Tab-separated table of C-alpha atoms in Angstrom:
chain	number	residue	atom	x	y	z
A	1	MET	CA	8.605	24.148	-10.995
A	2	SER	CA	12.584	22.549	-10.954
A	3	LEU	CA	13.264	20.733	-8.386
A	4	SER	CA	16.554	22.184	-6.358
A	5	ALA	CA	18.148	22.066	-2.728
A	6	MET	CA	16.002	22.237	0.067
A	7	SER	CA	16.143	26.166	0.941
A	8	ARG	CA	18.483	27.192	3.708
A	9	LYS	CA	15.316	28.845	5.814
A	10	MET	CA	13.571	25.094	5.127
A	11	ILE	CA	17.573	23.389	7.054
A	12	LEU	CA	17.268	26.850	9.724
A	13	VAL	CA	13.690	26.193	10.382
A	14	ALA	CA	14.887	22.961	11.490
A	15	ALA	CA	17.167	23.490	13.404
A	16	ILE	CA	15.546	25.781	15.280
A	17	ALA	CA	13.129	22.770	15.974
A	18	LEU	CA	15.437	20.349	17.195
A	19	GLY	CA	17.503	23.839	19.250
A	20	CYS	CA	14.327	23.994	21.038
A	21	ALA	CA	13.462	21.090	21.396
A	22	GLY	CA	15.725	21.629	24.964
A	23	PRO	CA	18.049	19.165	25.966
A	24	GLY	CA	15.481	16.535	27.837
A	25	PHE	CA	13.591	16.186	24.406
A	26	SER	CA	13.325	12.977	22.385
A	27	PRO	CA	12.033	10.752	20.272
A	28	LEU	CA	11.243	8.218	23.531
A	29	SER	CA	9.809	10.443	25.415
A	30	ALA	CA	7.708	11.723	21.777
A	31	ALA	CA	7.263	8.112	21.410
A	32	GLU	CA	4.994	7.916	24.791
A	33	LYS	CA	2.423	10.092	23.628
A	34	MET	CA	2.172	9.655	20.928
A	35	THR	CA	-1.153	7.537	19.689
A	36	PRO	CA	-2.174	6.718	14.788
A	37	GLU	CA	-3.744	9.838	15.351
A	38	LYS	CA	-1.905	12.621	16.598
A	39	LEU	CA	1.056	11.324	13.525
A	40	VAL	CA	-0.907	11.456	11.211
A	41	SER	CA	-1.961	14.744	11.822
A	42	LEU	CA	1.651	15.974	12.485
A	43	HIS	CA	3.222	14.239	9.125
A	44	LEU	CA	0.108	16.086	6.937
A	45	ASP	CA	1.052	19.343	8.299
A	46	ALA	CA	4.612	18.437	6.913
A	47	ILE	CA	3.311	17.658	3.440
A	48	GLY	CA	2.841	21.503	4.512
A	49	PRO	CA	-0.222	24.062	5.467
A	50	ALA	CA	-4.557	22.128	5.076
A	51	ASP	CA	-5.768	24.883	2.676
A	52	VAL	CA	-2.236	24.100	0.712
A	53	ARG	CA	-2.727	20.640	0.190
A	54	THR	CA	-6.759	20.979	0.029
A	55	GLY	CA	-5.816	23.066	-2.898
A	56	MET	CA	-3.688	21.034	-5.076
A	57	LYS	CA	-5.165	18.717	-7.299
A	58	SER	CA	-3.958	17.196	-9.025
A	59	ARG	CA	0.338	17.267	-9.578
A	60	VAL	CA	2.511	15.460	-12.540
A	61	PHE	CA	5.778	14.806	-12.042
A	62	ARG	CA	8.377	13.826	-14.266
A	63	GLY	CA	12.221	12.665	-14.369
A	64	GLU	CA	15.241	9.870	-14.329
A	65	GLY	CA	14.221	6.583	-13.184
A	66	VAL	CA	16.736	2.721	-13.557
A	67	TRP	CA	16.469	-1.009	-12.780
A	68	ARG	CA	19.066	-2.811	-11.354
A	69	VAL	CA	19.390	-6.816	-10.287
A	70	PHE	CA	21.347	-7.826	-8.021
A	71	GLN	CA	19.917	-11.462	-7.508
A	72	GLY	CA	17.371	-13.601	-9.286
A	73	GLY	CA	19.712	-11.226	-12.888
A	74	HIS	CA	21.993	-8.909	-13.292
A	75	ALA	CA	20.417	-5.598	-15.531
A	76	ARG	CA	21.337	-2.111	-14.744
A	77	LEU	CA	18.712	-0.484	-17.535
A	78	PRO	CA	18.059	3.452	-17.069
A	79	GLY	CA	15.232	4.963	-18.169
A	80	THR	CA	12.622	8.286	-17.304
A	81	VAL	CA	9.102	8.271	-14.853
A	82	LEU	CA	6.310	10.561	-15.203
A	83	GLU	CA	4.089	10.430	-12.249
A	84	ALA	CA	0.480	11.722	-12.823
A	85	SER	CA	-1.652	11.851	-9.861
A	86	ASP	CA	-5.387	13.573	-10.203
A	87	GLY	CA	-7.656	12.932	-6.930
A	88	ASN	CA	-7.383	10.160	-6.346
A	89	SER	CA	-6.328	8.261	-9.111
A	90	ILE	CA	-2.413	7.688	-9.965
A	91	SER	CA	-0.521	6.734	-13.170
A	92	LEU	CA	3.542	5.900	-12.263
A	93	ARG	CA	4.533	4.810	-15.951
A	94	PHE	CA	8.852	3.936	-16.281
A	95	ASP	CA	9.629	4.450	-19.986
A	96	THR	CA	13.786	1.836	-20.361
A	97	ASP	CA	13.345	3.387	-24.354
A	98	GLY	CA	11.465	0.732	-25.825
A	99	ASN	CA	14.227	-1.478	-25.000
A	100	PRO	CA	13.703	-5.021	-25.948
A	101	THR	CA	13.545	-7.695	-22.652
A	102	TYR	CA	12.633	-4.807	-20.400
A	103	TYR	CA	10.188	-2.087	-21.181
A	104	GLY	CA	9.245	-0.514	-18.167
A	105	GLU	CA	5.881	0.636	-15.899
A	106	HIS	CA	2.759	0.467	-15.778
A	107	LEU	CA	0.576	0.900	-12.912
A	108	VAL	CA	-2.274	2.737	-13.052
A	109	TYR	CA	-5.336	3.395	-10.352
A	110	ASN	CA	-8.183	5.442	-11.963
A	111	GLY	CA	-10.080	5.716	-9.590
A	112	LYS	CA	-11.831	2.742	-10.747
A	113	ASN	CA	-9.735	-0.421	-12.099
A	114	VAL	CA	-5.829	-1.312	-10.942
A	115	ARG	CA	-4.183	-1.834	-13.955
A	116	ILE	CA	-0.673	-3.711	-15.180
A	117	PHE	CA	1.461	-3.381	-17.772
A	118	GLN	CA	3.817	-6.113	-18.822
A	119	GLY	CA	6.814	-5.029	-18.561
A	120	PHE	CA	8.460	-8.105	-19.964
A	121	PRO	CA	7.816	-10.321	-23.139
A	122	GLY	CA	6.861	-12.935	-21.862
A	123	GLY	CA	4.469	-11.421	-19.003
A	124	ARG	CA	4.651	-8.682	-16.147
A	125	SER	CA	7.419	-7.852	-13.612
A	126	PRO	CA	8.123	-8.572	-10.363
A	127	LEU	CA	6.407	-5.037	-9.203
A	128	GLY	CA	3.449	-4.652	-11.888
A	129	ALA	CA	2.961	-8.866	-10.914
A	130	TYR	CA	3.452	-7.827	-6.993
A	131	CYS	CA	1.189	-4.703	-7.841
A	132	MET	CA	-1.592	-7.236	-9.303
A	133	THR	CA	-1.581	-9.344	-6.313
A	134	ASN	CA	-2.084	-6.306	-3.504
A	135	LYS	CA	-3.982	-3.880	-6.223
A	136	ALA	CA	-4.520	-1.784	-2.668
A	137	LEU	CA	-1.293	-0.060	-2.922
A	138	LEU	CA	-2.651	1.871	-6.445
A	139	ARG	CA	-6.477	0.928	-4.961
A	140	GLU	CA	-5.430	3.206	-1.326
A	141	GLY	CA	-2.723	5.404	-2.192
A	142	LEU	CA	0.024	4.220	-0.494
A	143	LEU	CA	2.122	3.680	-3.486
A	144	GLY	CA	4.402	5.757	-4.329
A	145	GLY	CA	3.795	7.350	-1.044
A	146	VAL	CA	2.973	11.824	-0.567
A	147	THR	CA	4.236	11.961	-4.263
A	148	SER	CA	0.558	12.042	-5.000
A	149	THR	CA	-2.259	13.471	-4.203
A	150	ALA	CA	-4.220	9.965	-3.769
A	151	TRP	CA	-2.174	9.429	-0.436
A	152	THR	CA	-3.668	7.090	1.581
A	153	LEU	CA	-3.130	9.853	4.711
A	154	LEU	CA	-4.832	12.152	3.166
A	155	HIS	CA	-8.193	10.918	2.383
A	156	LEU	CA	-7.973	8.207	5.456
A	157	GLU	CA	-11.719	8.678	6.538
A	158	ALA	CA	-12.428	8.350	2.889
A	159	ARG	CA	-10.249	4.919	2.822
A	160	GLY	CA	-11.277	3.756	6.050
A	161	ALA	CA	-7.953	1.202	7.160
A	162	LYS	CA	-6.675	0.128	10.619
A	163	LEU	CA	-4.006	2.193	12.130
A	164	LYS	CA	-1.812	0.770	15.106
A	165	TYR	CA	0.819	3.123	16.195
A	166	ALA	CA	3.950	0.059	17.685
A	167	GLY	CA	5.978	3.259	18.846
A	168	LEU	CA	10.289	4.077	17.705
A	169	ARG	CA	12.115	1.248	15.817
A	170	LYS	CA	15.029	1.713	14.399
A	171	VAL	CA	15.653	1.437	10.525
A	172	GLU	CA	18.847	2.560	8.937
A	173	GLY	CA	20.278	2.723	12.216
A	174	ARG	CA	17.781	6.115	13.531
A	175	PRO	CA	14.700	5.724	15.310
A	176	LEU	CA	11.723	6.183	13.731
A	177	HIS	CA	7.726	6.221	14.284
A	178	ARG	CA	6.069	3.019	12.720
A	179	LEU	CA	2.037	3.006	12.016
A	180	ASP	CA	1.039	-0.277	11.379
A	181	TYR	CA	-1.404	0.109	8.162
A	182	LYS	CA	-4.259	-2.716	7.561
A	183	VAL	CA	-5.637	-2.535	4.851
A	184	ARG	CA	-9.680	-2.069	4.727
A	185	LYS	CA	-10.817	-4.688	1.835
A	186	GLY	CA	-8.308	-7.177	1.566
A	187	GLY	CA	-6.174	-7.729	-1.798
A	188	GLY	CA	-3.114	-5.922	0.550
A	189	PRO	CA	0.153	-7.603	1.918
A	190	GLU	CA	-0.258	-9.432	5.129
A	191	THR	CA	1.485	-6.339	6.506
A	192	VAL	CA	1.959	-2.490	5.560
A	193	GLN	CA	4.153	-0.604	8.460
A	194	LEU	CA	5.113	3.632	7.681
A	195	PHE	CA	7.584	4.818	8.778
A	196	PHE	CA	8.347	8.604	9.954
A	197	GLU	CA	11.242	11.039	10.975
A	198	PRO	CA	10.594	11.249	14.510
A	199	TYR	CA	11.292	15.836	14.331
A	200	THR	CA	9.702	16.215	11.367
A	201	TYR	CA	7.410	13.611	11.133
A	202	ARG	CA	8.214	13.133	7.122
A	203	HIS	CA	7.486	9.675	5.948
A	204	PHE	CA	10.429	8.481	4.879
A	205	GLN	CA	9.790	4.850	3.912
A	206	THR	CA	7.112	2.182	3.348
A	207	ARG	CA	7.313	-1.526	4.175
A	208	TYR	CA	4.042	-4.902	2.219
A	209	SER	CA	5.838	-8.444	3.457
A	210	ASN	CA	3.789	-11.332	1.874
A	211	ALA	CA	4.416	-15.125	2.556
A	212	ALA	CA	3.336	-17.855	0.437
A	213	TYR	CA	3.696	-21.231	-0.591
A	214	GLY	CA	3.061	-22.405	3.266
A	215	ARG	CA	5.394	-18.950	3.785
A	216	VAL	CA	8.678	-21.340	1.661
A	217	ALA	CA	8.713	-17.859	0.175
A	218	THR	CA	8.464	-14.667	1.434
A	219	THR	CA	7.848	-10.837	-0.694
A	220	MET	CA	9.042	-7.425	0.805
A	221	VAL	CA	8.325	-4.806	-1.135
A	222	THR	CA	10.316	-1.415	0.929
A	223	GLU	CA	9.512	2.124	-1.079
A	224	THR	CA	11.955	4.981	0.327
A	225	PHE	CA	11.119	8.390	0.117
A	226	SER	CA	14.590	10.960	0.385
A	227	ASN	CA	15.809	14.420	-0.657
A	228	PHE	CA	12.392	16.132	-0.104
A	229	GLN	CA	12.211	19.769	-1.457
A	230	HIS	CA	9.402	22.656	-0.505
A	231	VAL	CA	6.924	23.308	-4.137
A	232	ASP	CA	4.368	25.245	-3.828
A	233	GLY	CA	3.967	25.664	-0.633
A	234	LEU	CA	3.933	21.537	-0.202
A	235	THR	CA	7.306	19.625	1.727
A	236	LEU	CA	7.675	16.258	-0.576
A	237	PRO	CA	10.214	14.440	-1.951
A	238	ALA	CA	11.882	14.396	-5.464
A	239	ARG	CA	13.499	10.398	-4.963
A	240	TRP	CA	12.195	7.756	-4.597
A	241	LYS	CA	12.972	4.615	-4.441
A	242	ILE	CA	10.916	0.537	-4.365
A	243	HIS	CA	13.576	-2.205	-3.399
A	244	TYR	CA	12.066	-5.325	-4.275
A	245	ASN	CA	13.081	-8.494	-2.702
A	246	ARG	CA	11.884	-12.165	-3.025
A	247	SER	CA	13.291	-14.918	-0.757
A	248	VAL	CA	12.909	-18.194	-1.008
A	249	GLN	CA	13.661	-20.680	1.214
A	250	GLY	CA	17.083	-21.996	1.122
A	251	GLY	CA	17.571	-19.338	-1.732
A	252	GLY	CA	15.518	-21.475	-4.451
A	253	PRO	CA	14.636	-20.594	-8.204
A	254	GLY	CA	12.140	-17.495	-8.051
A	255	SER	CA	14.417	-16.307	-6.094
A	256	MET	CA	15.182	-12.426	-7.211
A	257	VAL	CA	16.374	-9.060	-5.965
A	258	ALA	CA	15.607	-5.454	-7.820
A	259	GLU	CA	15.440	-2.278	-7.076
A	260	TRP	CA	14.012	0.696	-9.120
A	261	GLU	CA	14.624	4.651	-8.204
A	262	PHE	CA	13.447	7.847	-9.649
A	263	ALA	CA	14.782	10.931	-9.229
A	264	PHE	CA	12.266	13.898	-10.264
A	265	LYS	CA	13.010	16.166	-11.954
A	266	THR	CA	10.346	18.911	-11.995
A	267	VAL	CA	6.762	19.398	-11.007
A	268	VAL	CA	3.372	20.455	-11.971
A	269	HIS	CA	-0.029	21.134	-10.231
A	270	ASN	CA	-3.246	21.482	-11.195
A	271	GLN	CA	-2.899	21.388	-14.626
A	272	PRO	CA	-5.456	19.199	-16.617
A	273	ILE	CA	-4.130	15.549	-16.403
A	274	ASP	CA	-3.963	14.017	-20.095
A	275	PRO	CA	-6.388	10.878	-20.132
A	276	SER	CA	-4.455	8.558	-21.992
A	277	LEU	CA	-1.794	8.688	-19.031
A	278	TYR	CA	-4.626	6.144	-17.567
A	279	GLU	CA	-4.411	4.168	-20.303
A	280	LEU	CA	-2.888	1.513	-21.305
A	281	GLY	CA	-1.206	0.004	-24.553
A	282	THR	CA	-3.043	-3.325	-26.542
A	283	ALA	CA	-0.401	-5.198	-24.120
A	284	ALA	CA	-2.428	-4.333	-21.235
A	285	ARG	CA	-4.302	-5.985	-19.071
C-alpha cells in the first residue's frame, strides 16, 4: 500500500478531540493523573484497535534514506531502506548501492540472536557498533518504535521491562509525556526515555544515553518519528530519523555527530517474510 498524506478525516478527528477537551484542559492536568499503565494503554489505542493490532503478524516498509555526518567527518550518502518485522523479529537494511567507503546498515534480530553487518571496510558503523553493544535495542523491540511489529510496548508483559512515568517534559519546544524504560536483562543503554504526544499519545521520540571511559565520553542516540499515516487500520509513522551524538570531553578524537533519515514509501502487512532478510553477508559477525 502506498503511503500518502494523512487523511482529512484523521485531521478532523484530532481537531474535534482538541476542541472537546475544553479551555480548562491542558497537558499538565492530564499529566497529574497519568500512570505508566495508563500511558501505555492510551498509546496502544493510538496505534489502532486491539483486534487490528494483534491481526498484524508481519510488516515490510520500503523507502528512501540518507546518511549524513556533521562532526568527525563530512558525508551525505543517499540509499534505499527496507524494514521487515515478523512478531519479535526485525531486520533493518539501509543500502548505499555499493558505496566503497560506507556500505550501509543491516541490523537483525531473528528472535534469538542480534547480528550486525559491518558497514565500513574496517568494521561496523557507529550505529551498528552501538546496537551491538546495546543489544536490547533490537532484542526488546525498542529500535524503530511502532514501525515494527516487535515494538516493545506491544509485548510489554513478555519483555518484563520496568516503566516509570516521569511527567511532561519539553522536547523541541513542546510538552511531551516521558516514560522511563529499564531493560530487563541488561545489555542496554544506561537510560532509555520514551516520549509521547499529550493529545494523540503517538510515540514521538526515544532517547538512549551511555557514558564510558570514566564518563569522559558520552553517547546519545535519538530516534524521532513523524509524518504519521493511516495504513490498514493502524496509525504509523512514515518518517524515521536516528541521530547519533558521541561527545568526548574537550572535543577530542572520537567525537562524532551523524544522522540516518528514512522516508517510507510503501508498507505491506501479513505477507510472508523472506528468510534471507534475517541473514547477513560474509562481512557480518
